[in-house]
PDB file of C-alpha atoms and ligand atoms in Angstrom:
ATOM      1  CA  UNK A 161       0.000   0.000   0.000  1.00 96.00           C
ATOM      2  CA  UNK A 162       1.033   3.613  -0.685  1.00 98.00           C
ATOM      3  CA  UNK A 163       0.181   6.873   1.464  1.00 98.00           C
ATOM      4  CA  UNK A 164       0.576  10.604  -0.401  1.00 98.00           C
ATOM      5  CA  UNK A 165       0.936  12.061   2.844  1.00 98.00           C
ATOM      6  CA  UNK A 166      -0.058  16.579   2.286  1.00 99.00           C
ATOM      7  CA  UNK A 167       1.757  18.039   4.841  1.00 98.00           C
ATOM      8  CA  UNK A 168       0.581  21.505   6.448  1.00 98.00           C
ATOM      9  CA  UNK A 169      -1.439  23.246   3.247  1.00 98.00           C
ATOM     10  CA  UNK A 170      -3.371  25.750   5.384  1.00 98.00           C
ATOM     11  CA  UNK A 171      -4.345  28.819   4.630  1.00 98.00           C
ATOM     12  CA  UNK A 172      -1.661  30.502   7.176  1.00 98.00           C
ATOM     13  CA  UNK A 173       1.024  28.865   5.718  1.00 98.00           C
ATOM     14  CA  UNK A 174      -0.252  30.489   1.910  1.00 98.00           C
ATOM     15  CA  UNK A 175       0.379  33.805   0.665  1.00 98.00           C
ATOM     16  CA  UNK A 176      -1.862  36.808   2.793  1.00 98.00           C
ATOM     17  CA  UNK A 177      -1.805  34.179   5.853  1.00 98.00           C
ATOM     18  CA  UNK A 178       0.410  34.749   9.147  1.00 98.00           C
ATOM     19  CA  UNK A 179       2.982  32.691   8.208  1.00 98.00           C
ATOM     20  CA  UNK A 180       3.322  32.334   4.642  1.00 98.00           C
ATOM     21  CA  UNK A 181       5.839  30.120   2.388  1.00 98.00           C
ATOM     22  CA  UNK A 182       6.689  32.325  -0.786  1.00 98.00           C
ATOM     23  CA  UNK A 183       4.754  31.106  -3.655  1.00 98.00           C
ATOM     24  CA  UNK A 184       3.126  27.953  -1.470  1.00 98.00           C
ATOM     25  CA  UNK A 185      -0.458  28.373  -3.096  1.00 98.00           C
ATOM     26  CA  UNK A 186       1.411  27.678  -6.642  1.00 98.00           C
ATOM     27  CA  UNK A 187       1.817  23.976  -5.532  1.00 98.00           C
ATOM     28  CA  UNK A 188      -1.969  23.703  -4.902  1.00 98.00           C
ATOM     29  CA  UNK A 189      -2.742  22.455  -8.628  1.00 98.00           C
ATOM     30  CA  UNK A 190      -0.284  19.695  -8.602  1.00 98.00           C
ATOM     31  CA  UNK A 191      -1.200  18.525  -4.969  1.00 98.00           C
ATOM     32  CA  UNK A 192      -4.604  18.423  -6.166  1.00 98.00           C
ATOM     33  CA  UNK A 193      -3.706  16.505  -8.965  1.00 98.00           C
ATOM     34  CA  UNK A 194      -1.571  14.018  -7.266  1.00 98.00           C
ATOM     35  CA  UNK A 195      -4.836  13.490  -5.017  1.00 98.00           C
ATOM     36  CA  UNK A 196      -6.524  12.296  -7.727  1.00 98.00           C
ATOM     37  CA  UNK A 197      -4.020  10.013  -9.310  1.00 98.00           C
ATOM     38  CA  UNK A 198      -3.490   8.551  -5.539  1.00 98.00           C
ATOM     39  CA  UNK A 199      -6.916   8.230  -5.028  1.00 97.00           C
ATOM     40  CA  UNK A 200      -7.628   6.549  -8.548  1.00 96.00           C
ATOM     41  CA  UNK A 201      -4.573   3.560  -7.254  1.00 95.00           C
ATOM     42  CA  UNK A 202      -6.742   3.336  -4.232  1.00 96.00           C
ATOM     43  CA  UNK A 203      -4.223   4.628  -2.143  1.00 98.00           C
ATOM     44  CA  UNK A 204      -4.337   5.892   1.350  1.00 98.00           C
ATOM     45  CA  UNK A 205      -4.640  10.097   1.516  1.00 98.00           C
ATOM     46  CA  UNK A 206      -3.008  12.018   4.616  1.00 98.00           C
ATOM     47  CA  UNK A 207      -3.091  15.188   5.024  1.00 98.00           C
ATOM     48  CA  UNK A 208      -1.176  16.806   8.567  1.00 98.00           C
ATOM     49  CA  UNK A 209      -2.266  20.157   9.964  1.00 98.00           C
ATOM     50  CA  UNK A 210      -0.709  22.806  12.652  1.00 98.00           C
ATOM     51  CA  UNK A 211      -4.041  22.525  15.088  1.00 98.00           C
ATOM     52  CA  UNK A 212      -2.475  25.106  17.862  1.00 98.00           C
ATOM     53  CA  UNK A 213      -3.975  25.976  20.878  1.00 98.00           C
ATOM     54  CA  UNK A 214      -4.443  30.048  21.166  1.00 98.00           C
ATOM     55  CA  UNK A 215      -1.530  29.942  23.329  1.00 98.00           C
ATOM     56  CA  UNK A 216       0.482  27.607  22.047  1.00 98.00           C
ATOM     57  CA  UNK A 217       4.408  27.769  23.076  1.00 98.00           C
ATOM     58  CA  UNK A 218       5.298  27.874  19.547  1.00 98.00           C
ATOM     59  CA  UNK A 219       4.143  31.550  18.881  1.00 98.00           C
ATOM     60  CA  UNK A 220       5.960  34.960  19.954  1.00 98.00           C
ATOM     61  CA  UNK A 221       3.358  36.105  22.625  1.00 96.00           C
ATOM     62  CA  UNK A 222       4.338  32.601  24.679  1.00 96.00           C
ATOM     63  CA  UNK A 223       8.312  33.367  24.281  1.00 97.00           C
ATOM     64  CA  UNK A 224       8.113  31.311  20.739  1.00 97.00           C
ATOM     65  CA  UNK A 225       9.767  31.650  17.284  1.00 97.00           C
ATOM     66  CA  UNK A 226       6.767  32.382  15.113  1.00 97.00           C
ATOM     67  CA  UNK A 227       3.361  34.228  14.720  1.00 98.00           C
ATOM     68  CA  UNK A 228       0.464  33.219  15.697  1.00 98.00           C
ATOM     69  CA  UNK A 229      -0.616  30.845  13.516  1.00 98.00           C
ATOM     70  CA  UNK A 230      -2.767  27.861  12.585  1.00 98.00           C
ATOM     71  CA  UNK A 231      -5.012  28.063  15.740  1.00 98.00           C
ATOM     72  CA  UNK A 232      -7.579  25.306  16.098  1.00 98.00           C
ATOM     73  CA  UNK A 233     -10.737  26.049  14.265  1.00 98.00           C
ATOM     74  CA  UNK A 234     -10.264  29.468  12.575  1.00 98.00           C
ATOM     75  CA  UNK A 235     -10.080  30.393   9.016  1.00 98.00           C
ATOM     76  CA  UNK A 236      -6.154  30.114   9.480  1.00 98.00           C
ATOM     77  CA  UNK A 237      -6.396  26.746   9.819  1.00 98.00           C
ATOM     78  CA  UNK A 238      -8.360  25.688   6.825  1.00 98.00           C
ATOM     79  CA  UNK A 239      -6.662  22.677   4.982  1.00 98.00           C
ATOM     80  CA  UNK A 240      -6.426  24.535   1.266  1.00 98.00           C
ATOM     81  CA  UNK A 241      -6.613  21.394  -0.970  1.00 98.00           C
ATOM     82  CA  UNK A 242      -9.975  19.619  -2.166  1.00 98.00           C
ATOM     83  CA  UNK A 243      -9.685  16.463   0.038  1.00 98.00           C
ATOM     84  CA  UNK A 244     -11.189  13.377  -0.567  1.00 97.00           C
ATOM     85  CA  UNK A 245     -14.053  12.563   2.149  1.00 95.00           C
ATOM     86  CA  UNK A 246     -11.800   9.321   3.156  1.00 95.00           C
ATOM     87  CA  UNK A 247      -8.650  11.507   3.585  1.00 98.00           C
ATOM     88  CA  UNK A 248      -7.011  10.982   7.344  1.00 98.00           C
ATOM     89  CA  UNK A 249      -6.248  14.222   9.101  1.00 98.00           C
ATOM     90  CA  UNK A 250      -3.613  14.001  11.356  1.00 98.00           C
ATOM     91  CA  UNK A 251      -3.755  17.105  13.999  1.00 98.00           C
ATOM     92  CA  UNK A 252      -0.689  17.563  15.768  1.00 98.00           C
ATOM     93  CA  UNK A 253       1.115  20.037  18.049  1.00 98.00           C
ATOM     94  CA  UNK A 254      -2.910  20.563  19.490  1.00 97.00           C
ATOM     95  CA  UNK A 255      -1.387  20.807  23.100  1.00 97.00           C
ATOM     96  CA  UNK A 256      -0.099  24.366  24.646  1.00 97.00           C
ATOM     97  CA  UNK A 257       2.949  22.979  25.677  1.00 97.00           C
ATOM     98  CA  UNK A 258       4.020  20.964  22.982  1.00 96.00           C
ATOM     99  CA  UNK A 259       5.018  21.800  19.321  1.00 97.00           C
ATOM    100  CA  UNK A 260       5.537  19.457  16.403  1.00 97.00           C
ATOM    101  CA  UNK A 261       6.993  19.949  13.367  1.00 97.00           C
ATOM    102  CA  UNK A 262       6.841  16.241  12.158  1.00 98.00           C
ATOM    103  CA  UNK A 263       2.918  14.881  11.576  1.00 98.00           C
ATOM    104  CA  UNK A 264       4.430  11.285  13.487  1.00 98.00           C
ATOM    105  CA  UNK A 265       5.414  13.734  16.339  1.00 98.00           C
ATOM    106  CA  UNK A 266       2.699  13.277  19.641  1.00 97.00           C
ATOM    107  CA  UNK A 267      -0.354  11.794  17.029  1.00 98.00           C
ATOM    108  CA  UNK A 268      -0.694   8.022  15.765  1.00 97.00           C
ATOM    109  CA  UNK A 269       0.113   8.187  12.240  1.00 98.00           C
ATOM    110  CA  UNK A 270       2.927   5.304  12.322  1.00 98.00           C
ATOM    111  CA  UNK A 271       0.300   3.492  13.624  1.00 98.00           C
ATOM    112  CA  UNK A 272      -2.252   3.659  11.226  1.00 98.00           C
ATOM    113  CA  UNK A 273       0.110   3.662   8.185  1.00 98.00           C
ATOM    114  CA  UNK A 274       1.090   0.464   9.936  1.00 98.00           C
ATOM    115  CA  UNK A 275      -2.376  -0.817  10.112  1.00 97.00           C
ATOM    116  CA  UNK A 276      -3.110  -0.398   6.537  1.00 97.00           C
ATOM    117  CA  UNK A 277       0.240  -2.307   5.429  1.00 98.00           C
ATOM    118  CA  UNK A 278       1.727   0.875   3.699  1.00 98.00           C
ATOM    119  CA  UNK A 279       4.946   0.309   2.565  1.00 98.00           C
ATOM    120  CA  UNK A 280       5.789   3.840   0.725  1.00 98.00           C
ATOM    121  CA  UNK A 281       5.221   7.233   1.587  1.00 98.00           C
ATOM    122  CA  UNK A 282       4.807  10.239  -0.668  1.00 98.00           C
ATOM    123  CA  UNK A 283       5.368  13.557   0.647  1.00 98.00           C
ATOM    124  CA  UNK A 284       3.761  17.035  -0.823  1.00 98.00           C
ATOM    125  CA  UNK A 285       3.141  20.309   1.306  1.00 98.00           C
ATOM    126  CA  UNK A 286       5.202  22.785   3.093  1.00 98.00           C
ATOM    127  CA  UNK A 287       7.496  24.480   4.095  1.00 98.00           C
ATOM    128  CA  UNK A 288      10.230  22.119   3.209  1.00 98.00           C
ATOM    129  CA  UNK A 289      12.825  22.769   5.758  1.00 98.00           C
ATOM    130  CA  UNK A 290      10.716  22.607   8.581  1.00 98.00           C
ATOM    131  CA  UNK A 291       7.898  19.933   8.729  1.00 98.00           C
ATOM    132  CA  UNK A 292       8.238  18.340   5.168  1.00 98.00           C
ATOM    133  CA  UNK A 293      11.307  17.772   6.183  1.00 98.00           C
ATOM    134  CA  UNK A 294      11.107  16.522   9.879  1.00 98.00           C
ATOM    135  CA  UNK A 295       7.894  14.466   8.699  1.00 98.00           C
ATOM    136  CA  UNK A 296       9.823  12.573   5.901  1.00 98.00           C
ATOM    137  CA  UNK A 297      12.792  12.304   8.497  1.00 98.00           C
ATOM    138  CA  UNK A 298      10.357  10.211  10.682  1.00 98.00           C
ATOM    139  CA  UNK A 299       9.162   8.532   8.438  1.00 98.00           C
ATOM    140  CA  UNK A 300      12.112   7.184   7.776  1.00 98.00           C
ATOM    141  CA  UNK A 301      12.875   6.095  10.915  1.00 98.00           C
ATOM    142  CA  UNK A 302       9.927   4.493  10.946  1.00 98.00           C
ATOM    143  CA  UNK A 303      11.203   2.075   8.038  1.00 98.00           C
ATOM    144  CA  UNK A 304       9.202   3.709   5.103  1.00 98.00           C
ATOM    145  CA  UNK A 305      10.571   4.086   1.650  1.00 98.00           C
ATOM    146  CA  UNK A 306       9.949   8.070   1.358  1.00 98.00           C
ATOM    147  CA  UNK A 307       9.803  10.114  -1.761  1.00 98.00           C
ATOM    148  CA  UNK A 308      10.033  13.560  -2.600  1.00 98.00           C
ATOM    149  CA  UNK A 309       7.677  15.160  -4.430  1.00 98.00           C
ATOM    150  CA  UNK A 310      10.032  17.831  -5.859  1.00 98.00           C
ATOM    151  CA  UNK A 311       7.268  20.265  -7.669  1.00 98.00           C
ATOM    152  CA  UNK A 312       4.933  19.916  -4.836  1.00 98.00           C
ATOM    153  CA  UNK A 313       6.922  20.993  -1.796  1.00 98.00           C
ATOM    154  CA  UNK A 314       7.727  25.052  -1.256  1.00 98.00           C
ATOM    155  CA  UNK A 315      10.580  25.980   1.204  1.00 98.00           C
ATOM    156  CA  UNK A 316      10.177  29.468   2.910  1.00 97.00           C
ATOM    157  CA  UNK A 317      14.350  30.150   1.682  1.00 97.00           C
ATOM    158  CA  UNK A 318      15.354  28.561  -1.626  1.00 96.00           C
ATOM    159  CA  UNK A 319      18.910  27.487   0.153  1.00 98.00           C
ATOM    160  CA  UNK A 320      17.613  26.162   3.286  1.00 98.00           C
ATOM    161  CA  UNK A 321      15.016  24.718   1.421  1.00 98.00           C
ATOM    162  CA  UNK A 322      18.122  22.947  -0.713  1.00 98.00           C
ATOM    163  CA  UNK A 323      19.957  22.024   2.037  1.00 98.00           C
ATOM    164  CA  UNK A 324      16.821  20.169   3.165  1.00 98.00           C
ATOM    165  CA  UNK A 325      16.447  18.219   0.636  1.00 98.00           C
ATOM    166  CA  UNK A 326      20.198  17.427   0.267  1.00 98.00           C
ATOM    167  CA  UNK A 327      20.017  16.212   3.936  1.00 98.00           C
ATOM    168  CA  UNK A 328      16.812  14.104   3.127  1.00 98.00           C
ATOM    169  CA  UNK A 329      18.518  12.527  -0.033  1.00 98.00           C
ATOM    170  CA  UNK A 330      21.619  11.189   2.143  1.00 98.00           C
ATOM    171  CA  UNK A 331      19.702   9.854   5.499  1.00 98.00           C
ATOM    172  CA  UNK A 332      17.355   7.362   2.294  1.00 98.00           C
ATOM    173  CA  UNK A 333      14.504   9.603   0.739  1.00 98.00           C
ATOM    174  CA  UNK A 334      14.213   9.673  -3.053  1.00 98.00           C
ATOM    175  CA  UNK A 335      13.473  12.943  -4.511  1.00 98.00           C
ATOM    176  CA  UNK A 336      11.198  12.724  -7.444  1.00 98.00           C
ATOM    177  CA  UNK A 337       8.687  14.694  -9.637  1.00 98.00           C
ATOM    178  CA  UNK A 338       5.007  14.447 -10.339  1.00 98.00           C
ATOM    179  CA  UNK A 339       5.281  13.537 -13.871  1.00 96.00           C
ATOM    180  CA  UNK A 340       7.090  10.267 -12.628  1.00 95.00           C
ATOM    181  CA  UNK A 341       3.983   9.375 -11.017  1.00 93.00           C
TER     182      UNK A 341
HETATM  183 ZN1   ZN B 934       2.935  25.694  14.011  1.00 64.32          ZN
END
């Protein structure tokens, strides 16, 4: 079995939200594509979302690094691809005192890969060098064969964003591009 696992596409994360990645909404149409094709193989469809707590230790006002951002149930927090009514959503960093940059981090995604026999993992979303990055990092530590999507991941800066993927590429995670798939 196969997962396309959409990491963080909310709205905060886009362009005109409190966070943005530069240019993230331009990966929408081939996320949303990929959807379909994973969907039509009958595969399994994650998507992972920032689901913060108003005062979540992550943001400035609690001593944090970023904005507020991504708080549960507001507009900021709206997943921004069509999703399939059988997608999982994995919530995580939901607790004030706990952040998460990795969707296995604090929620039971290994597990339920597990219990649906996946094997490989395709990752899509943003920002690169922060949770598409940790995500796929844990994923291989949980003994997935990860892949890249290269078109469909955004990096807030182009050289971290480069060094991320370098860093995937040597600890086992293929980089690849839609039209392989
Ligand atoms: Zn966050």
């Amino acid at each position: 079995m196969e997962a396309l696992i959409i990491v963080d596409m909310q709205r905060d994360f886009m362009p005109g939200g409190a966070l943005p990645v530069p240019d993230g909404d331009k990966i929408i149409p081939t996320i949303e594509e990929l959807i379909e094709k994973f969907k039509k193989k009958g595969a399994l469809i994650v998507a992972t979302r920032d689901w913060h707590p108003p005062n979540h230790i992550s943001f400035k006002e609690q001593g944090g690094p970023w904005p507020k951002h991504c708080v549960q149930n507001t507009e900021g927090a709206e997943i921004v691809v069509k999703l399939p009514q059988n997608a999982i959503i994995i919530s995580k960093a939901d607790k004030p005192d706990k952040e998460a940059y990795s969707g296995f981090e604090g929620t039971n995604l290994a597990g339920i890969l597990k219990e649906k026999d996946v094997k490989k993992v395709y990752i899509c979303g943003v920002a690169t060098e922060y949770c598409v990055k940790a995500t796929a990092l844990d994923a291989l530590k949980h003994g997935f064969d990860v892949y890249i999507i290269r078109d469909a991941v955004k990096g807030i800066k182009p050289e971290d964003e480069e060094k991320a993927l370098k860093e995937l590429e040597e600890n086992g995670a293929k980089i690849i591009s839609s039209a392989e798939l």
